[in-house]
XYZ file of C-alpha atoms in Angstrom:
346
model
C 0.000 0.000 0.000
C 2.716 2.144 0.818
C 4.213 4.936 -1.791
C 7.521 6.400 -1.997
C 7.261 10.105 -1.244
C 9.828 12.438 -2.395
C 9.721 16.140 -0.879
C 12.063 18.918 -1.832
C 13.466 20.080 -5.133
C 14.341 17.138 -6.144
C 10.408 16.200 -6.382
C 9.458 17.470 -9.788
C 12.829 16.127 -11.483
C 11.892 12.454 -10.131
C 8.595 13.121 -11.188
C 9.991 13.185 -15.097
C 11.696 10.561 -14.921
C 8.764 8.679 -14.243
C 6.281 10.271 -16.367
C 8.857 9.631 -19.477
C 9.452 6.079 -19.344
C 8.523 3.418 -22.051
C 6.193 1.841 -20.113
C 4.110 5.269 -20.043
C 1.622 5.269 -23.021
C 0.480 9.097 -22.264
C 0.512 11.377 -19.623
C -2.645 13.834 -18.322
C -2.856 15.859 -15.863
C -5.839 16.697 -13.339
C -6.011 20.294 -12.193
C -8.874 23.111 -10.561
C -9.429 26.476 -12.116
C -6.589 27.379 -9.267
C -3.900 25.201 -9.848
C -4.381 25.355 -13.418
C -3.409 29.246 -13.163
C -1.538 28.869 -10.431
C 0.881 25.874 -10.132
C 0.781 24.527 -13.874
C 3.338 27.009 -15.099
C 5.829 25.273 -12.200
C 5.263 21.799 -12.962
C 4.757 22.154 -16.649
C 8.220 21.748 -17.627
C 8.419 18.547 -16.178
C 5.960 17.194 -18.497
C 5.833 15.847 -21.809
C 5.382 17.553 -24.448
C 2.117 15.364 -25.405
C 0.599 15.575 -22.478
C -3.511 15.641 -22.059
C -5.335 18.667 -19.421
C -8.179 18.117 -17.737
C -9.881 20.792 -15.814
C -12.250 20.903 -12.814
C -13.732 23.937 -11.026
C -11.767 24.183 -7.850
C -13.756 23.897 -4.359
C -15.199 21.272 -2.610
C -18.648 21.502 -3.978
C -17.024 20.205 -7.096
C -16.175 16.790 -5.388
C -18.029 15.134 -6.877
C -19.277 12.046 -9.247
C -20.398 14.645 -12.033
C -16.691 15.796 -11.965
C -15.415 11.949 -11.983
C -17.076 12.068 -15.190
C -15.739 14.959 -16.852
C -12.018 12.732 -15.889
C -13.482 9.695 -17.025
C -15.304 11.557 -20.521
C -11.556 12.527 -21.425
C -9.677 9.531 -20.692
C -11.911 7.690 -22.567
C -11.961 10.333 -25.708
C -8.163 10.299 -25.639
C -8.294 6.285 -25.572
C -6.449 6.103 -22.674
C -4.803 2.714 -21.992
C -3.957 1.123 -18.830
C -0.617 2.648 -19.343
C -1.922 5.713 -19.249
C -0.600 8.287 -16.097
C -2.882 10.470 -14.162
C -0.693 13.239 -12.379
C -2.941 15.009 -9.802
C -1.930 18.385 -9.272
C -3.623 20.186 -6.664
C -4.887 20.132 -2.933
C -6.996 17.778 -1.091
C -10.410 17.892 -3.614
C -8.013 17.305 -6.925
C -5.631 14.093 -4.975
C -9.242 12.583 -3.099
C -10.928 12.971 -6.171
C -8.576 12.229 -9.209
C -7.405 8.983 -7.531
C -10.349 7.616 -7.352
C -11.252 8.410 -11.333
C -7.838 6.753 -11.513
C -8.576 3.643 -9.805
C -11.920 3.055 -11.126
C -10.946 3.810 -15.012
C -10.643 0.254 -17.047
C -10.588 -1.290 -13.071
C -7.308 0.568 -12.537
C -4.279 3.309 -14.252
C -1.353 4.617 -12.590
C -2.030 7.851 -10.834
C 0.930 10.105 -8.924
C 0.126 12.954 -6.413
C 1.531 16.646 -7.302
C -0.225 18.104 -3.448
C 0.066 21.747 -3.791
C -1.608 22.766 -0.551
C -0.661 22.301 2.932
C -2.986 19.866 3.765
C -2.883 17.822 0.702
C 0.915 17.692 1.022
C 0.604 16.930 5.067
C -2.316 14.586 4.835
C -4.679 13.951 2.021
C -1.926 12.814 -0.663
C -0.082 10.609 1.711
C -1.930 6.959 2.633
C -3.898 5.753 -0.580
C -7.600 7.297 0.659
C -9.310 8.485 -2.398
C -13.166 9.516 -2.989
C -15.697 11.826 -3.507
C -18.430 13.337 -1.797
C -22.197 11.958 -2.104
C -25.392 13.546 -0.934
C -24.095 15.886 0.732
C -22.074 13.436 3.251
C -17.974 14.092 2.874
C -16.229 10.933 1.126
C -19.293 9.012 0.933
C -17.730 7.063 -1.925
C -13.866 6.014 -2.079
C -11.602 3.379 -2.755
C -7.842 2.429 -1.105
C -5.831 2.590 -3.794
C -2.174 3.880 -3.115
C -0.604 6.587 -5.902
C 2.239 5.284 -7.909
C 4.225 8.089 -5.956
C 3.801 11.142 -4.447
C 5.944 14.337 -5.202
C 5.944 17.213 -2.848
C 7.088 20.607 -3.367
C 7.015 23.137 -0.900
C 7.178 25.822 -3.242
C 3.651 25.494 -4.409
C 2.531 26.778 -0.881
C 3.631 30.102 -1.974
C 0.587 29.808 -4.061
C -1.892 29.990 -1.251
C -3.611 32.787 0.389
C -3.167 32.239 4.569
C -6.834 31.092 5.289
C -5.508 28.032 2.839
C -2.312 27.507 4.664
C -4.176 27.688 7.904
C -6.332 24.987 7.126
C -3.234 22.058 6.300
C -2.044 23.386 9.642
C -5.370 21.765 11.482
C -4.001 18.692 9.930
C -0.223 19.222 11.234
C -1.764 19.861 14.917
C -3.662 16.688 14.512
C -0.319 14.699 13.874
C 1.295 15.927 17.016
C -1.918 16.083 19.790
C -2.676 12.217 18.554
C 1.272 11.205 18.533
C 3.458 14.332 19.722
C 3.575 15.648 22.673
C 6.662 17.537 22.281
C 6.006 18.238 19.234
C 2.850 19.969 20.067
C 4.397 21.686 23.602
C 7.187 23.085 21.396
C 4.898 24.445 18.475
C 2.207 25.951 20.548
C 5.028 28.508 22.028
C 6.756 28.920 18.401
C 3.456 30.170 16.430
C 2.405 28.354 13.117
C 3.841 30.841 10.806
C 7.374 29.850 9.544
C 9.479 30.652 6.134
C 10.213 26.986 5.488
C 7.528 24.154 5.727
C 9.821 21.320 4.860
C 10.988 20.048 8.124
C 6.853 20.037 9.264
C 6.029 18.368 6.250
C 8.338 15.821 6.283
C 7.327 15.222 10.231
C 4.205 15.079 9.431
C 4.380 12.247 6.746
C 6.576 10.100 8.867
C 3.984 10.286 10.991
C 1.409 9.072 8.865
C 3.354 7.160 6.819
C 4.493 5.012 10.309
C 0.641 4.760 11.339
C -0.198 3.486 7.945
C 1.763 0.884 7.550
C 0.651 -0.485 10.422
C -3.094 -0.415 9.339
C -3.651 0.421 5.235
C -7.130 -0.426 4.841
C -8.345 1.771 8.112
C -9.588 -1.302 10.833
C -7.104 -0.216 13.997
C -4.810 1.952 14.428
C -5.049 4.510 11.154
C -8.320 5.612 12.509
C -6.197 7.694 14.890
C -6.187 10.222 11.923
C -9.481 11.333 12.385
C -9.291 12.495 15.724
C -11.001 15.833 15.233
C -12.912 14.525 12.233
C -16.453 13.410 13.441
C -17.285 16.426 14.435
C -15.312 17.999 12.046
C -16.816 16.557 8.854
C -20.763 16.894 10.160
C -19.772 20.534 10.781
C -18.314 21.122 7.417
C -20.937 18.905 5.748
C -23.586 20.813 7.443
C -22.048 24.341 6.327
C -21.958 22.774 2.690
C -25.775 23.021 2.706
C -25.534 26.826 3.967
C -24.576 28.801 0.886
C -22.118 31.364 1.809
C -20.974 29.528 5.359
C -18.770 27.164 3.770
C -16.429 26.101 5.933
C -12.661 24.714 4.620
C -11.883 21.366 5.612
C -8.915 22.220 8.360
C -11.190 25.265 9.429
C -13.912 22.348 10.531
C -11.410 19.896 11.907
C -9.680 22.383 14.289
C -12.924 23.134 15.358
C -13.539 19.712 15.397
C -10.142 19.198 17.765
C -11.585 21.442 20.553
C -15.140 19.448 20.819
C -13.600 16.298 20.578
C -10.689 16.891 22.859
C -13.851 18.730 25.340
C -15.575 14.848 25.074
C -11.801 13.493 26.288
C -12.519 15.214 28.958
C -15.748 13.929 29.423
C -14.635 10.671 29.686
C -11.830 11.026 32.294
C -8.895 10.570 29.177
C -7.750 14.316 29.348
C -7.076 17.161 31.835
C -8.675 19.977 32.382
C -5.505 21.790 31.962
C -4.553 19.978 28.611
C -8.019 20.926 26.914
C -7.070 24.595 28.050
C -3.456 24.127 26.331
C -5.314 22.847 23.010
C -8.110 25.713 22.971
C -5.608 28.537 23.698
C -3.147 26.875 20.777
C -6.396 26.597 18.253
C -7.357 29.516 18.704
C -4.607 31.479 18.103
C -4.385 29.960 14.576
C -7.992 29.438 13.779
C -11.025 32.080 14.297
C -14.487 30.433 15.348
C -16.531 29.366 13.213
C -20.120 30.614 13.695
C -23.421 29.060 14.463
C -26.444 29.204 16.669
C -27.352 27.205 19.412
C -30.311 25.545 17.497
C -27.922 24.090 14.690
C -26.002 21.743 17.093
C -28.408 18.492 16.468
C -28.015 19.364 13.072
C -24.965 19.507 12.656
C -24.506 16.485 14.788
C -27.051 14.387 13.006
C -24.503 14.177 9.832
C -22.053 12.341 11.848
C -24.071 9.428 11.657
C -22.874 8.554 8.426
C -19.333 9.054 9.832
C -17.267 5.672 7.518
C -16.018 5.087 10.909
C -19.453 3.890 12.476
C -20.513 0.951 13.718
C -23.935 -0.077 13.045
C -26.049 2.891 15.042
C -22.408 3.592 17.246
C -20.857 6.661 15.965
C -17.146 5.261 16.921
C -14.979 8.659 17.634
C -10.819 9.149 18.350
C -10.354 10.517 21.801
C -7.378 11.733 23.639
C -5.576 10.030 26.241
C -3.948 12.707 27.417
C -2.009 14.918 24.828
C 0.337 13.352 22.302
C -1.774 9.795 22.995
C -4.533 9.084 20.503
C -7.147 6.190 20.999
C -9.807 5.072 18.658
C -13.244 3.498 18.110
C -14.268 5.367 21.139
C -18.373 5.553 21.253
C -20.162 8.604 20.962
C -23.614 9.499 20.869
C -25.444 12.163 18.736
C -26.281 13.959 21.825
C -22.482 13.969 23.098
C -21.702 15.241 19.881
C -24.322 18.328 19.555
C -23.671 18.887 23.775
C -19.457 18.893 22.481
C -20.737 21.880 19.704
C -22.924 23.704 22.154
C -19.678 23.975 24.498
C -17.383 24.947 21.661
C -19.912 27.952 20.637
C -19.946 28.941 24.465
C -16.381 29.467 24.186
């Protein structure tokens, strides 16, 4: 299951050497209306001269089965082989969503990872999770099917605007309150902003990468990634139906940190004094997101089609203390809409 990820300069070079070997037939390449503009011009160079664009609008109402087919509509009208390459250049929607058209295509083509966000290159590249949304419930449908590689360059962050780069940092924070304490005690006095991502996004891979290994297909330990995520995904799921309150995906999930670290304490796993630690540090990287007491069972309704469930059991990650993840923890709706009432008190 596991791919080789290269990060660095070196990244895009490796990435041609692959692209032009024999054994490639043709090469196309998945991009947004942003990256397209945006981080094309960087990678382009890399690329041969043959190669086939395809375009989707960039946000994540556009994850979607209707933008599978616009993949799927080209591929096919290029008569693309199974030796056919799909490089996936873009953040989180373009590397969930292209490998998926990539795995399902003729039961299966090579597809490589080009992340160009924060959170794609932290997270949603790394670990062979691809999918779309469905009815209005985050990755309803998906597939594990691991990237031929994945190439990460930090330069394409200089692409994003901050609210962007904030939300891969919700991601980073998850890494360290689920497996690094010291980590997390040392960052929470530096401040998120720094001039060179490359040492926190090679951390944060080795992190995954480790927990992956141990667990590809999600039925132990790699659920320890979605601490933050039950709540997190019903709250940006539920936004998704409020035109104009979108929510980014890291925005939700560091909201989704506080009420699920709050239900830690709940349970007697984490300190008083810890949840304090992880407020004050989310906080001063992430502004509230805003709703009114009467959404919280609606909002916590979606998380009953959380993939992690159980039957009716909504199974949650918890903290044992910071730095200690532990999963298939059982929740109920209620906990979850009492955990959003306390995080809009705050």
């Amino acid at each position: 299951m596991e791919s080789s990820v290269l990060i660095g300069p070196e990244a895009l070079p490796a990435l041609a050497e692959l692209l032009y070997r024999p054994a490639v037939t043709r090469v196309f390449v998945l991009v947004d209306s942003n990256t397209s503009r945006l981080c094309l011009p960087l990678l382009e160079k890399h690329l041969p001269a043959d190669y086939c664009l395809i375009e989707i609008p960039a946000g994540e109402e556009y994850k979607t089965l209707d933008s599978c087919a616009t993949v799927w509509n080209t591929l096919t009208e290029q008569r693309a082989d199974r030796h056919a390459v799909l490089v996936n250049l873009g953040g989180g929607v373009v590397t969930d969503l292209g490998g998926f058209a990539a795995a399902l295509y003729k039961r299966g083509i090579r597809f490589v990872q080009v992340p160009t966000t924060l959170l794609a290159q932290v997270d949603a590249s790394v670990g062979g999770k691809t999918g779309v949304d469905f009815q209005g419930y985050k990755n309803q449908l998906g597939v594990f099917q691991a990237p031929a590689a994945v190439f990460i360059d930090p330069r394409f962050l200089q692409t994003l605007d901050p609210r962007q780069l904030k939300s891969g940092y919700a991601e980073v924070l998850k890494h360290w309150l689920i497996a690094d304490a010291d980590a997390f005690d040392q960052n929470r006095r530096l401040g998120w902003l720094t001039d060179d991502w490359t040492g926190i996004i090679r951390e944060s891979v080795a992190l995954k990468q480790r927990i992956v290994a141990q667990d590809p297909l999600e039925s132990g330990p790699r659920k320890l990634l979605n601490f933050g995520h039950t709540v997190g995904h019903a709250l940006e799921s539920y936004l998704l139906t409020q035109p104009g309150r979108e929510a980014l995906h890291g925005e939700a999930v560091a909201a989704g940190l506080v009420c699920e670290s709050w239900l830690s304490v709940q349970r007697g796993l984490l300190s008083a004094e810890e949840l304090d630690k992880i407020e004050t540090f989310v906080f001063s990287v992430f502004d509230k997101i805003a709703f009114v007491g009467l959404e919280t069972n609606a909002i916590a309704e979606f998380a009953r089609q959380d993939k992690k469930n159980a039957g009716s059991t909504i199974n949650c990650t918890l903290l044992n203390g910071i730095g200690n993840g532990v999963f298939d923890q059982p929740v109920t709706v209620a906990e979850i809409a009492e955990s959003l009432r306390y995080y809009n008190r705050l």
